[in-house]
PDB file of C-alpha atoms in Angstrom:
ATOM      1  CA  UNK A   5     -10.480 -17.423  11.884  1.00  0.00           C
ATOM      2  CA  UNK A   6     -10.502 -17.852   8.096  1.00  0.00           C
ATOM      3  CA  UNK A   7     -10.201 -14.087   7.650  1.00  0.00           C
ATOM      4  CA  UNK A   8      -7.224 -14.056  10.019  1.00  0.00           C
ATOM      5  CA  UNK A   9      -5.484 -16.901   8.148  1.00  0.00           C
ATOM      6  CA  UNK A  10      -6.137 -15.235   4.797  1.00  0.00           C
ATOM      7  CA  UNK A  11      -4.741 -11.888   5.978  1.00  0.00           C
ATOM      8  CA  UNK A  12      -1.698 -13.320   7.724  1.00  0.00           C
ATOM      9  CA  UNK A  13      -0.766 -16.295   5.520  1.00  0.00           C
ATOM     10  CA  UNK A  14       2.680 -14.976   4.629  1.00  0.00           C
ATOM     11  CA  UNK A  15       3.720 -13.800   8.125  1.00  0.00           C
ATOM     12  CA  UNK A  16       2.583 -17.156   9.508  1.00  0.00           C
ATOM     13  CA  UNK A  17       4.596 -18.964   6.818  1.00  0.00           C
ATOM     14  CA  UNK A  18       7.690 -16.865   7.567  1.00  0.00           C
ATOM     15  CA  UNK A  19       7.379 -17.420  11.313  1.00  0.00           C
ATOM     16  CA  UNK A  20       6.866 -21.158  10.757  1.00  0.00           C
ATOM     17  CA  UNK A  21      10.005 -21.341   8.614  1.00  0.00           C
ATOM     18  CA  UNK A  22      12.173 -19.522  11.146  1.00  0.00           C
ATOM     19  CA  UNK A  23      10.646 -21.366  14.097  1.00  0.00           C
ATOM     20  CA  UNK A  24      11.014 -24.709  12.353  1.00  0.00           C
ATOM     21  CA  UNK A  25      14.714 -24.119  11.799  1.00  0.00           C
ATOM     22  CA  UNK A  26      15.379 -23.242  15.451  1.00  0.00           C
ATOM     23  CA  UNK A  27      13.276 -26.188  16.603  1.00  0.00           C
ATOM     24  CA  UNK A  28      15.410 -28.630  14.643  1.00  0.00           C
ATOM     25  CA  UNK A  29      18.597 -26.788  15.619  1.00  0.00           C
ATOM     26  CA  UNK A  30      18.068 -26.691  19.376  1.00  0.00           C
ATOM     27  CA  UNK A  31      15.835 -29.716  20.054  1.00  0.00           C
ATOM     28  CA  UNK A  32      18.367 -32.456  20.678  1.00  0.00           C
ATOM     29  CA  UNK A  33      15.956 -35.333  20.131  1.00  0.00           C
ATOM     30  CA  UNK A  34      15.334 -34.067  16.560  1.00  0.00           C
ATOM     31  CA  UNK A  35      19.041 -33.880  15.681  1.00  0.00           C
ATOM     32  CA  UNK A  36      19.116 -37.302  13.906  1.00  0.00           C
ATOM     33  CA  UNK A  37      16.370 -36.073  11.563  1.00  0.00           C
ATOM     34  CA  UNK A  38      18.157 -32.899  10.412  1.00  0.00           C
ATOM     35  CA  UNK A  39      20.043 -34.372   7.415  1.00  0.00           C
ATOM     36  CA  UNK A  40      16.880 -36.024   6.105  1.00  0.00           C
ATOM     37  CA  UNK A  41      14.872 -32.839   6.655  1.00  0.00           C
ATOM     38  CA  UNK A  42      17.249 -30.682   4.599  1.00  0.00           C
ATOM     39  CA  UNK A  43      17.273 -33.260   1.785  1.00  0.00           C
ATOM     40  CA  UNK A  44      13.470 -33.246   1.846  1.00  0.00           C
ATOM     41  CA  UNK A  45      13.422 -29.445   1.730  1.00  0.00           C
ATOM     42  CA  UNK A  46      15.730 -29.430  -1.319  1.00  0.00           C
ATOM     43  CA  UNK A  47      13.377 -31.844  -3.092  1.00  0.00           C
ATOM     44  CA  UNK A  48      10.070 -30.382  -1.930  1.00  0.00           C
ATOM     45  CA  UNK A  49      10.786 -26.715  -2.714  1.00  0.00           C
ATOM     46  CA  UNK A  50      11.165 -27.051  -6.521  1.00  0.00           C
ATOM     47  CA  UNK A  51       8.228 -29.477  -6.605  1.00  0.00           C
ATOM     48  CA  UNK A  52       5.979 -26.935  -4.876  1.00  0.00           C
ATOM     49  CA  UNK A  53       7.168 -24.170  -7.201  1.00  0.00           C
ATOM     50  CA  UNK A  54       6.443 -26.325 -10.258  1.00  0.00           C
ATOM     51  CA  UNK A  55       2.889 -27.144  -9.113  1.00  0.00           C
ATOM     52  CA  UNK A  56       2.004 -23.598  -8.082  1.00  0.00           C
ATOM     53  CA  UNK A  57       3.285 -22.160 -11.362  1.00  0.00           C
ATOM     54  CA  UNK A  58       1.403 -24.772 -13.360  1.00  0.00           C
ATOM     55  CA  UNK A  59      -1.842 -23.847 -11.587  1.00  0.00           C
ATOM     56  CA  UNK A  60      -1.197 -20.125 -12.109  1.00  0.00           C
ATOM     57  CA  UNK A  61      -0.272 -20.580 -15.778  1.00  0.00           C
ATOM     58  CA  UNK A  62      -3.553 -22.425 -16.375  1.00  0.00           C
ATOM     59  CA  UNK A  63      -5.182 -18.987 -15.975  1.00  0.00           C
ATOM     60  CA  UNK A  64      -2.956 -17.277 -18.558  1.00  0.00           C
ATOM     61  CA  UNK A  65      -4.445 -16.193 -21.868  1.00  0.00           C
ATOM     62  CA  UNK A  66      -1.769 -16.525 -24.576  1.00  0.00           C
ATOM     63  CA  UNK A  67      -2.754 -13.229 -26.192  1.00  0.00           C
ATOM     64  CA  UNK A  68      -1.607 -11.488 -22.994  1.00  0.00           C
ATOM     65  CA  UNK A  69       1.974 -12.641 -23.642  1.00  0.00           C
ATOM     66  CA  UNK A  70       3.230  -9.444 -25.241  1.00  0.00           C
ATOM     67  CA  UNK A  71       6.115  -7.126 -24.468  1.00  0.00           C
ATOM     68  CA  UNK A  72       5.276  -3.669 -23.199  1.00  0.00           C
ATOM     69  CA  UNK A  73       7.255  -0.458 -22.735  1.00  0.00           C
ATOM     70  CA  UNK A  74       7.734  -1.000 -19.014  1.00  0.00           C
ATOM     71  CA  UNK A  75       9.511  -4.309 -19.662  1.00  0.00           C
ATOM     72  CA  UNK A  76      12.355  -2.456 -21.378  1.00  0.00           C
ATOM     73  CA  UNK A  77      12.416   0.460 -18.915  1.00  0.00           C
ATOM     74  CA  UNK A  78      12.835  -1.659 -15.795  1.00  0.00           C
ATOM     75  CA  UNK A  79      15.271  -3.995 -17.598  1.00  0.00           C
ATOM     76  CA  UNK A  80      17.409  -0.930 -18.380  1.00  0.00           C
ATOM     77  CA  UNK A  81      17.121   0.233 -14.762  1.00  0.00           C
ATOM     78  CA  UNK A  82      18.151  -3.206 -13.482  1.00  0.00           C
ATOM     79  CA  UNK A  83      21.137  -3.292 -15.830  1.00  0.00           C
ATOM     80  CA  UNK A  84      22.370   0.242 -15.175  1.00  0.00           C
ATOM     81  CA  UNK A  85      21.938   0.093 -11.401  1.00  0.00           C
ATOM     82  CA  UNK A  86      23.882  -3.183 -11.177  1.00  0.00           C
ATOM     83  CA  UNK A  87      26.572  -1.834 -13.515  1.00  0.00           C
ATOM     84  CA  UNK A  88      26.897   1.268 -11.322  1.00  0.00           C
ATOM     85  CA  UNK A  89      27.524  -0.884  -8.253  1.00  0.00           C
ATOM     86  CA  UNK A  90      30.029  -2.977 -10.207  1.00  0.00           C
ATOM     87  CA  UNK A  91      31.872   0.161 -11.360  1.00  0.00           C
ATOM     88  CA  UNK A  92      32.170   1.389  -7.768  1.00  0.00           C
ATOM     89  CA  UNK A  93      33.549  -1.975  -6.661  1.00  0.00           C
ATOM     90  CA  UNK A  94      36.071  -2.094  -9.505  1.00  0.00           C
ATOM     91  CA  UNK A  95      37.244   1.523  -9.476  1.00  0.00           C
ATOM     92  CA  UNK A  96      36.924   2.726  -5.862  1.00  0.00           C
ATOM     93  CA  UNK A  97      39.321   1.357  -3.195  1.00  0.00           C
ATOM     94  CA  UNK A  98      37.451   0.319  -0.054  1.00  0.00           C
ATOM     95  CA  UNK A  99      37.908  -1.945   2.944  1.00  0.00           C
ATOM     96  CA  UNK A 100      36.549  -5.494   3.127  1.00  0.00           C
ATOM     97  CA  UNK A 101      33.369  -4.617   5.033  1.00  0.00           C
ATOM     98  CA  UNK A 102      32.296  -1.977   2.501  1.00  0.00           C
ATOM     99  CA  UNK A 103      33.052  -4.372  -0.350  1.00  0.00           C
ATOM    100  CA  UNK A 104      30.787  -6.977   1.223  1.00  0.00           C
ATOM    101  CA  UNK A 105      27.987  -4.411   1.553  1.00  0.00           C
ATOM    102  CA  UNK A 106      28.319  -3.159  -2.032  1.00  0.00           C
ATOM    103  CA  UNK A 107      28.612  -6.703  -3.398  1.00  0.00           C
ATOM    104  CA  UNK A 108      25.466  -7.697  -1.525  1.00  0.00           C
ATOM    105  CA  UNK A 109      23.576  -4.702  -2.909  1.00  0.00           C
ATOM    106  CA  UNK A 110      24.759  -5.456  -6.452  1.00  0.00           C
ATOM    107  CA  UNK A 111      23.538  -9.053  -6.201  1.00  0.00           C
ATOM    108  CA  UNK A 112      20.122  -7.844  -5.029  1.00  0.00           C
ATOM    109  CA  UNK A 113      19.929  -5.511  -8.038  1.00  0.00           C
ATOM    110  CA  UNK A 114      20.985  -7.941 -10.776  1.00  0.00           C
ATOM    111  CA  UNK A 115      19.112 -10.909  -9.321  1.00  0.00           C
ATOM    112  CA  UNK A 116      16.294 -12.022 -11.668  1.00  0.00           C
ATOM    113  CA  UNK A 117      12.621 -11.994 -10.807  1.00  0.00           C
ATOM    114  CA  UNK A 118      11.451 -14.725  -8.439  1.00  0.00           C
ATOM    115  CA  UNK A 119      10.265 -17.856 -10.201  1.00  0.00           C
ATOM    116  CA  UNK A 120       7.027 -17.811  -8.214  1.00  0.00           C
ATOM    117  CA  UNK A 121       6.412 -14.063  -8.599  1.00  0.00           C
ATOM    118  CA  UNK A 122       3.561 -14.846 -10.990  1.00  0.00           C
ATOM    119  CA  UNK A 123       1.621 -16.394  -8.086  1.00  0.00           C
ATOM    120  CA  UNK A 124       1.796 -13.278  -5.888  1.00  0.00           C
ATOM    121  CA  UNK A 125       1.239 -10.955  -8.849  1.00  0.00           C
ATOM    122  CA  UNK A 126      -1.895 -12.862  -9.821  1.00  0.00           C
ATOM    123  CA  UNK A 127      -3.116 -12.753  -6.212  1.00  0.00           C
ATOM    124  CA  UNK A 128      -2.603  -8.974  -6.127  1.00  0.00           C
ATOM    125  CA  UNK A 129      -4.531  -8.501  -9.361  1.00  0.00           C
ATOM    126  CA  UNK A 130      -1.603  -8.100 -11.767  1.00  0.00           C
ATOM    127  CA  UNK A 131      -0.768 -10.004 -14.942  1.00  0.00           C
ATOM    128  CA  UNK A 132       0.881 -13.404 -14.557  1.00  0.00           C
ATOM    129  CA  UNK A 133       1.562 -13.407 -18.305  1.00  0.00           C
ATOM    130  CA  UNK A 134       3.460 -10.112 -18.406  1.00  0.00           C
ATOM    131  CA  UNK A 135       5.541 -10.884 -15.318  1.00  0.00           C
ATOM    132  CA  UNK A 136       6.426 -14.280 -16.798  1.00  0.00           C
ATOM    133  CA  UNK A 137       7.837 -12.502 -19.853  1.00  0.00           C
ATOM    134  CA  UNK A 138       9.921 -10.208 -17.667  1.00  0.00           C
ATOM    135  CA  UNK A 139      11.069 -13.206 -15.656  1.00  0.00           C
ATOM    136  CA  UNK A 140      12.558 -14.666 -18.838  1.00  0.00           C
ATOM    137  CA  UNK A 141      14.209 -11.344 -19.723  1.00  0.00           C
ATOM    138  CA  UNK A 142      15.714 -10.805 -16.266  1.00  0.00           C
ATOM    139  CA  UNK A 143      17.083 -14.340 -16.128  1.00  0.00           C
ATOM    140  CA  UNK A 144      18.805 -13.942 -19.487  1.00  0.00           C
ATOM    141  CA  UNK A 145      20.221 -10.612 -18.276  1.00  0.00           C
ATOM    142  CA  UNK A 146      21.588 -12.211 -15.098  1.00  0.00           C
ATOM    143  CA  UNK A 147      22.969 -15.187 -17.034  1.00  0.00           C
ATOM    144  CA  UNK A 148      25.031 -12.798 -19.198  1.00  0.00           C
ATOM    145  CA  UNK A 149      25.883 -10.147 -16.579  1.00  0.00           C
ATOM    146  CA  UNK A 150      27.044 -12.411 -13.757  1.00  0.00           C
ATOM    147  CA  UNK A 151      29.739 -14.491 -15.531  1.00  0.00           C
ATOM    148  CA  UNK A 152      31.035 -11.405 -17.381  1.00  0.00           C
ATOM    149  CA  UNK A 153      31.084  -8.790 -14.590  1.00  0.00           C
ATOM    150  CA  UNK A 154      31.395 -10.675 -11.298  1.00  0.00           C
ATOM    151  CA  UNK A 155      34.875 -12.160 -12.054  1.00  0.00           C
ATOM    152  CA  UNK A 156      36.137  -8.586 -12.555  1.00  0.00           C
ATOM    153  CA  UNK A 157      35.152  -7.865  -8.957  1.00  0.00           C
ATOM    154  CA  UNK A 158      36.362 -11.063  -7.275  1.00  0.00           C
ATOM    155  CA  UNK A 159      38.962 -12.743  -9.449  1.00  0.00           C
ATOM    156  CA  UNK A 160      38.988 -16.051  -7.546  1.00  0.00           C
ATOM    157  CA  UNK A 161      36.131 -17.542  -9.583  1.00  0.00           C
ATOM    158  CA  UNK A 162      37.269 -20.294 -11.956  1.00  0.00           C
ATOM    159  CA  UNK A 163      33.954 -20.819 -13.758  1.00  0.00           C
ATOM    160  CA  UNK A 164      34.003 -19.585 -17.366  1.00  0.00           C
ATOM    161  CA  UNK A 165      31.283 -17.641 -19.147  1.00  0.00           C
ATOM    162  CA  UNK A 166      29.441 -20.437 -20.932  1.00  0.00           C
ATOM    163  CA  UNK A 167      29.444 -22.915 -18.010  1.00  0.00           C
ATOM    164  CA  UNK A 168      28.149 -20.152 -15.730  1.00  0.00           C
ATOM    165  CA  UNK A 169      25.600 -18.991 -18.331  1.00  0.00           C
ATOM    166  CA  UNK A 170      24.189 -22.503 -18.686  1.00  0.00           C
ATOM    167  CA  UNK A 171      24.348 -23.131 -14.930  1.00  0.00           C
ATOM    168  CA  UNK A 172      22.233 -20.075 -14.140  1.00  0.00           C
ATOM    169  CA  UNK A 173      19.670 -20.884 -16.835  1.00  0.00           C
ATOM    170  CA  UNK A 174      19.505 -24.524 -15.722  1.00  0.00           C
ATOM    171  CA  UNK A 175      18.603 -23.427 -12.206  1.00  0.00           C
ATOM    172  CA  UNK A 176      15.611 -21.401 -13.375  1.00  0.00           C
ATOM    173  CA  UNK A 177      14.272 -22.264 -16.814  1.00  0.00           C
ATOM    174  CA  UNK A 178      13.047 -25.829 -16.104  1.00  0.00           C
ATOM    175  CA  UNK A 179      10.925 -24.492 -13.230  1.00  0.00           C
ATOM    176  CA  UNK A 180       9.646 -21.599 -15.334  1.00  0.00           C
ATOM    177  CA  UNK A 181       9.216 -23.032 -18.839  1.00  0.00           C
ATOM    178  CA  UNK A 182       8.084 -26.602 -18.129  1.00  0.00           C
ATOM    179  CA  UNK A 183       4.952 -25.749 -16.095  1.00  0.00           C
ATOM    180  CA  UNK A 184       4.044 -23.093 -18.676  1.00  0.00           C
ATOM    181  CA  UNK A 185       4.353 -25.554 -21.571  1.00  0.00           C
ATOM    182  CA  UNK A 186       2.404 -28.179 -19.642  1.00  0.00           C
ATOM    183  CA  UNK A 187      -0.435 -25.720 -18.979  1.00  0.00           C
ATOM    184  CA  UNK A 188      -0.567 -24.663 -22.652  1.00  0.00           C
ATOM    185  CA  UNK A 189      -0.458 -28.237 -23.973  1.00  0.00           C
ATOM    186  CA  UNK A 190      -3.135 -29.362 -21.537  1.00  0.00           C
ATOM    187  CA  UNK A 191      -5.409 -26.552 -22.727  1.00  0.00           C
ATOM    188  CA  UNK A 192      -5.342 -27.857 -26.297  1.00  0.00           C
ATOM    189  CA  UNK A 193      -4.995 -31.589 -25.674  1.00  0.00           C
ATOM    190  CA  UNK A 194      -7.281 -32.141 -22.666  1.00  0.00           C
ATOM    191  CA  UNK A 195      -9.409 -29.070 -22.090  1.00  0.00           C
ATOM    192  CA  UNK A 196     -11.516 -30.603 -19.300  1.00  0.00           C
ATOM    193  CA  UNK A 197      -8.435 -31.309 -17.207  1.00  0.00           C
ATOM    194  CA  UNK A 198      -7.178 -27.794 -17.953  1.00  0.00           C
ATOM    195  CA  UNK A 199     -10.473 -26.301 -16.774  1.00  0.00           C
ATOM    196  CA  UNK A 200     -10.305 -28.457 -13.623  1.00  0.00           C
ATOM    197  CA  UNK A 201      -6.887 -27.081 -12.672  1.00  0.00           C
ATOM    198  CA  UNK A 202      -7.805 -23.531 -13.742  1.00  0.00           C
ATOM    199  CA  UNK A 203     -10.759 -23.574 -11.339  1.00  0.00           C
ATOM    200  CA  UNK A 204      -8.387 -24.496  -8.510  1.00  0.00           C
ATOM    201  CA  UNK A 205      -5.640 -21.990  -9.332  1.00  0.00           C
ATOM    202  CA  UNK A 206      -6.213 -20.258  -5.992  1.00  0.00           C
ATOM    203  CA  UNK A 207      -4.489 -23.173  -4.270  1.00  0.00           C
ATOM    204  CA  UNK A 208      -1.210 -21.962  -5.809  1.00  0.00           C
ATOM    205  CA  UNK A 209      -0.982 -19.133  -3.290  1.00  0.00           C
ATOM    206  CA  UNK A 210      -1.102 -21.492  -0.313  1.00  0.00           C
ATOM    207  CA  UNK A 211       1.430 -23.824  -1.922  1.00  0.00           C
ATOM    208  CA  UNK A 212       3.644 -20.781  -2.349  1.00  0.00           C
ATOM    209  CA  UNK A 213       3.210 -20.011   1.354  1.00  0.00           C
ATOM    210  CA  UNK A 214       4.529 -23.500   2.166  1.00  0.00           C
ATOM    211  CA  UNK A 215       7.467 -22.999  -0.229  1.00  0.00           C
ATOM    212  CA  UNK A 216       8.108 -19.590   1.401  1.00  0.00           C
ATOM    213  CA  UNK A 217       8.224 -21.231   4.822  1.00  0.00           C
ATOM    214  CA  UNK A 218      10.881 -23.656   3.575  1.00  0.00           C
ATOM    215  CA  UNK A 219      12.858 -20.837   1.931  1.00  0.00           C
ATOM    216  CA  UNK A 220      12.801 -18.711   5.096  1.00  0.00           C
ATOM    217  CA  UNK A 221      14.035 -21.723   7.070  1.00  0.00           C
ATOM    218  CA  UNK A 222      16.985 -22.010   4.682  1.00  0.00           C
ATOM    219  CA  UNK A 223      17.622 -18.247   4.903  1.00  0.00           C
ATOM    220  CA  UNK A 224      17.630 -18.305   8.718  1.00  0.00           C
ATOM    221  CA  UNK A 225      19.943 -21.311   8.618  1.00  0.00           C
ATOM    222  CA  UNK A 226      22.399 -19.405   6.395  1.00  0.00           C
ATOM    223  CA  UNK A 227      22.305 -16.308   8.602  1.00  0.00           C
ATOM    224  CA  UNK A 228      22.568 -18.294  11.839  1.00  0.00           C
ATOM    225  CA  UNK A 229      25.601 -20.210  10.568  1.00  0.00           C
ATOM    226  CA  UNK A 230      27.332 -17.078   9.273  1.00  0.00           C
ATOM    227  CA  UNK A 231      30.662 -16.061  10.794  1.00  0.00           C
ATOM    228  CA  UNK A 232      30.071 -12.368  10.023  1.00  0.00           C
ATOM    229  CA  UNK A 233      30.029  -9.970  13.006  1.00  0.00           C
ATOM    230  CA  UNK A 234      26.569  -8.772  14.002  1.00  0.00           C
ATOM    231  CA  UNK A 235      27.333  -5.189  12.963  1.00  0.00           C
ATOM    232  CA  UNK A 236      28.326  -6.311   9.453  1.00  0.00           C
ATOM    233  CA  UNK A 237      25.231  -8.492   9.185  1.00  0.00           C
ATOM    234  CA  UNK A 238      22.999  -5.535  10.068  1.00  0.00           C
ATOM    235  CA  UNK A 239      24.732  -3.268   7.550  1.00  0.00           C
ATOM    236  CA  UNK A 240      24.313  -5.879   4.819  1.00  0.00           C
ATOM    237  CA  UNK A 241      20.667  -6.331   5.818  1.00  0.00           C
ATOM    238  CA  UNK A 242      20.251  -2.544   5.629  1.00  0.00           C
ATOM    239  CA  UNK A 243      21.714  -2.483   2.117  1.00  0.00           C
ATOM    240  CA  UNK A 244      19.300  -5.249   1.111  1.00  0.00           C
ATOM    241  CA  UNK A 245      16.390  -3.274   2.564  1.00  0.00           C
ATOM    242  CA  UNK A 246      17.424  -0.154   0.642  1.00  0.00           C
ATOM    243  CA  UNK A 247      17.640  -2.037  -2.681  1.00  0.00           C
ATOM    244  CA  UNK A 248      14.267  -3.647  -1.941  1.00  0.00           C
ATOM    245  CA  UNK A 249      12.620  -0.252  -1.373  1.00  0.00           C
ATOM    246  CA  UNK A 250      14.229   1.314  -4.461  1.00  0.00           C
ATOM    247  CA  UNK A 251      13.286  -1.541  -6.786  1.00  0.00           C
ATOM    248  CA  UNK A 252       9.668  -1.847  -5.671  1.00  0.00           C
ATOM    249  CA  UNK A 253       9.355   1.957  -5.808  1.00  0.00           C
ATOM    250  CA  UNK A 254      10.838   2.303  -9.303  1.00  0.00           C
ATOM    251  CA  UNK A 255       8.901  -0.685 -10.663  1.00  0.00           C
ATOM    252  CA  UNK A 256       5.594   0.587  -9.293  1.00  0.00           C
ATOM    253  CA  UNK A 257       6.251   4.164 -10.383  1.00  0.00           C
ATOM    254  CA  UNK A 258       7.080   3.009 -13.916  1.00  0.00           C
ATOM    255  CA  UNK A 259       4.103   0.654 -14.004  1.00  0.00           C
ATOM    256  CA  UNK A 260       1.742   3.358 -12.738  1.00  0.00           C
ATOM    257  CA  UNK A 261       2.792   5.667 -15.560  1.00  0.00           C
ATOM    258  CA  UNK A 262       2.082   2.892 -18.064  1.00  0.00           C
ATOM    259  CA  UNK A 263      -1.042   1.395 -16.494  1.00  0.00           C
ATOM    260  CA  UNK A 264       0.470  -1.739 -14.923  1.00  0.00           C
ATOM    261  CA  UNK A 265       1.513  -0.782 -11.383  1.00  0.00           C
ATOM    262  CA  UNK A 266       1.274  -4.171  -9.688  1.00  0.00           C
ATOM    263  CA  UNK A 267       2.968  -6.272 -12.367  1.00  0.00           C
ATOM    264  CA  UNK A 268       5.888  -3.907 -12.973  1.00  0.00           C
ATOM    265  CA  UNK A 269       6.452  -3.463  -9.241  1.00  0.00           C
ATOM    266  CA  UNK A 270       6.548  -7.198  -8.565  1.00  0.00           C
ATOM    267  CA  UNK A 271       8.671  -7.832 -11.666  1.00  0.00           C
ATOM    268  CA  UNK A 272      11.463  -5.558 -10.463  1.00  0.00           C
ATOM    269  CA  UNK A 273      11.050  -5.928  -6.704  1.00  0.00           C
ATOM    270  CA  UNK A 274      10.363  -9.624  -6.088  1.00  0.00           C
ATOM    271  CA  UNK A 275      13.643 -11.514  -6.447  1.00  0.00           C
ATOM    272  CA  UNK A 276      14.797 -15.105  -6.775  1.00  0.00           C
ATOM    273  CA  UNK A 277      16.766 -14.964  -3.524  1.00  0.00           C
ATOM    274  CA  UNK A 278      17.841 -18.628  -3.649  1.00  0.00           C
ATOM    275  CA  UNK A 279      19.527 -18.071  -7.029  1.00  0.00           C
ATOM    276  CA  UNK A 280      21.030 -14.796  -5.777  1.00  0.00           C
ATOM    277  CA  UNK A 281      22.566 -16.547  -2.764  1.00  0.00           C
ATOM    278  CA  UNK A 282      24.154 -19.107  -5.087  1.00  0.00           C
ATOM    279  CA  UNK A 283      25.515 -16.362  -7.397  1.00  0.00           C
ATOM    280  CA  UNK A 284      27.026 -14.416  -4.491  1.00  0.00           C
ATOM    281  CA  UNK A 285      28.498 -17.498  -2.852  1.00  0.00           C
ATOM    282  CA  UNK A 286      29.984 -18.754  -6.136  1.00  0.00           C
ATOM    283  CA  UNK A 287      31.475 -15.509  -7.485  1.00  0.00           C
ATOM    284  CA  UNK A 288      31.807 -13.006  -4.642  1.00  0.00           C
ATOM    285  CA  UNK A 289      32.701 -12.866  -0.973  1.00  0.00           C
ATOM    286  CA  UNK A 290      30.481 -15.532   0.662  1.00  0.00           C
ATOM    287  CA  UNK A 291      29.392 -13.054   3.339  1.00  0.00           C
ATOM    288  CA  UNK A 292      27.723 -10.956   0.610  1.00  0.00           C
ATOM    289  CA  UNK A 293      25.256 -13.837   0.135  1.00  0.00           C
ATOM    290  CA  UNK A 294      23.595 -12.645   3.352  1.00  0.00           C
ATOM    291  CA  UNK A 295      22.175  -9.683   1.402  1.00  0.00           C
ATOM    292  CA  UNK A 296      19.816 -11.723  -0.818  1.00  0.00           C
ATOM    293  CA  UNK A 297      19.011 -13.855   2.224  1.00  0.00           C
ATOM    294  CA  UNK A 298      17.749 -10.832   4.138  1.00  0.00           C
ATOM    295  CA  UNK A 299      16.197  -9.410   0.951  1.00  0.00           C
ATOM    296  CA  UNK A 300      13.892 -12.464   0.987  1.00  0.00           C
ATOM    297  CA  UNK A 301      12.635 -11.364   4.399  1.00  0.00           C
ATOM    298  CA  UNK A 302      12.118  -7.712   3.385  1.00  0.00           C
ATOM    299  CA  UNK A 303      10.299  -8.490   0.135  1.00  0.00           C
ATOM    300  CA  UNK A 304       7.939 -10.923   1.821  1.00  0.00           C
ATOM    301  CA  UNK A 305       7.146  -8.491   4.629  1.00  0.00           C
ATOM    302  CA  UNK A 306       6.176  -6.019   1.907  1.00  0.00           C
ATOM    303  CA  UNK A 307       4.218  -8.687   0.004  1.00  0.00           C
ATOM    304  CA  UNK A 308       2.373  -9.554   3.211  1.00  0.00           C
ATOM    305  CA  UNK A 309       1.378  -5.919   3.671  1.00  0.00           C
ATOM    306  CA  UNK A 310       0.256  -5.626   0.033  1.00  0.00           C
ATOM    307  CA  UNK A 311      -1.909  -8.732   0.314  1.00  0.00           C
ATOM    308  CA  UNK A 312      -3.363  -7.600   3.648  1.00  0.00           C
ATOM    309  CA  UNK A 313      -4.244  -4.218   2.150  1.00  0.00           C
ATOM    310  CA  UNK A 314      -5.829  -5.799  -0.934  1.00  0.00           C
ATOM    311  CA  UNK A 315      -7.870  -8.245   1.160  1.00  0.00           C
ATOM    312  CA  UNK A 316      -9.232  -5.417   3.325  1.00  0.00           C
ATOM    313  CA  UNK A 317      -9.909  -3.193   0.334  1.00  0.00           C
ATOM    314  CA  UNK A 318     -11.789  -5.964  -1.504  1.00  0.00           C
ATOM    315  CA  UNK A 319     -13.600  -7.357   1.555  1.00  0.00           C
ATOM    316  CA  UNK A 320     -13.889  -4.601   4.188  1.00  0.00           C
ATOM    317  CA  UNK A 321     -15.291  -5.608   7.534  1.00  0.00           C
ATOM    318  CA  UNK A 322     -18.876  -4.640   7.960  1.00  0.00           C
TER     319      UNK A 322
END
């Protein structure tokens, strides 16, 4: 049973998130609880992310915090691929459906690395330190790119550059920087407490599974409430799948050439889908926000497979 739960933690979490949403949606006797549940989810999700990152960062050695060649290569790829999509949207006339598909793909490309990517990367055997550095770089890139480029595509946005820049950073940096600083300070101020949390860093993965369940519930809610025709939804989901495959492939290929396959692959492929949904909904056609929503499903299916493969490679059945 424990082996089953370890192998299928993420699929179980995803199924629980989707099932939980439909339970609260269709079970009439639970209807009065729905507003309170969504408020609780909004509060609980960042709290879980903070705790899991703190536990993961307790394992980081500060001398591992150094930039490498692959950081700049995949940052350039992320920038150029998103700019290419933006150029198509600006220069090529197309109907509304194709615009929604291209906008969704562009959001999936420029979206920064997931805040909790360090947890999965560490579980897969990569470097939490190096992916944390890329997380900072990709968030700064998105904070500059989005308010500059997105209004050229959909001119209805009224948010200026600096308000948007600070808004994007405010949604990510407290959850990324604060647990890191706390872990570092604790190491030098109260080493016994630091060692206590470091020894229990494995709990972070299961906390992330709970946070994933909540995020999938929110994703299913967004998709279920969408007014987009089914055919459009599937095309947008297909575009999200394609960008997911390309980014994991390029990140892993680059990392393999430079001796850091897992970290580079997760850095480019694992996205902060909640932030991406907000960016798309704020700046672009709201239907394009379905792309990062479905991207969350694709990336976690792939993460589930990676973790299953690693578990069976490390602990083969006898």
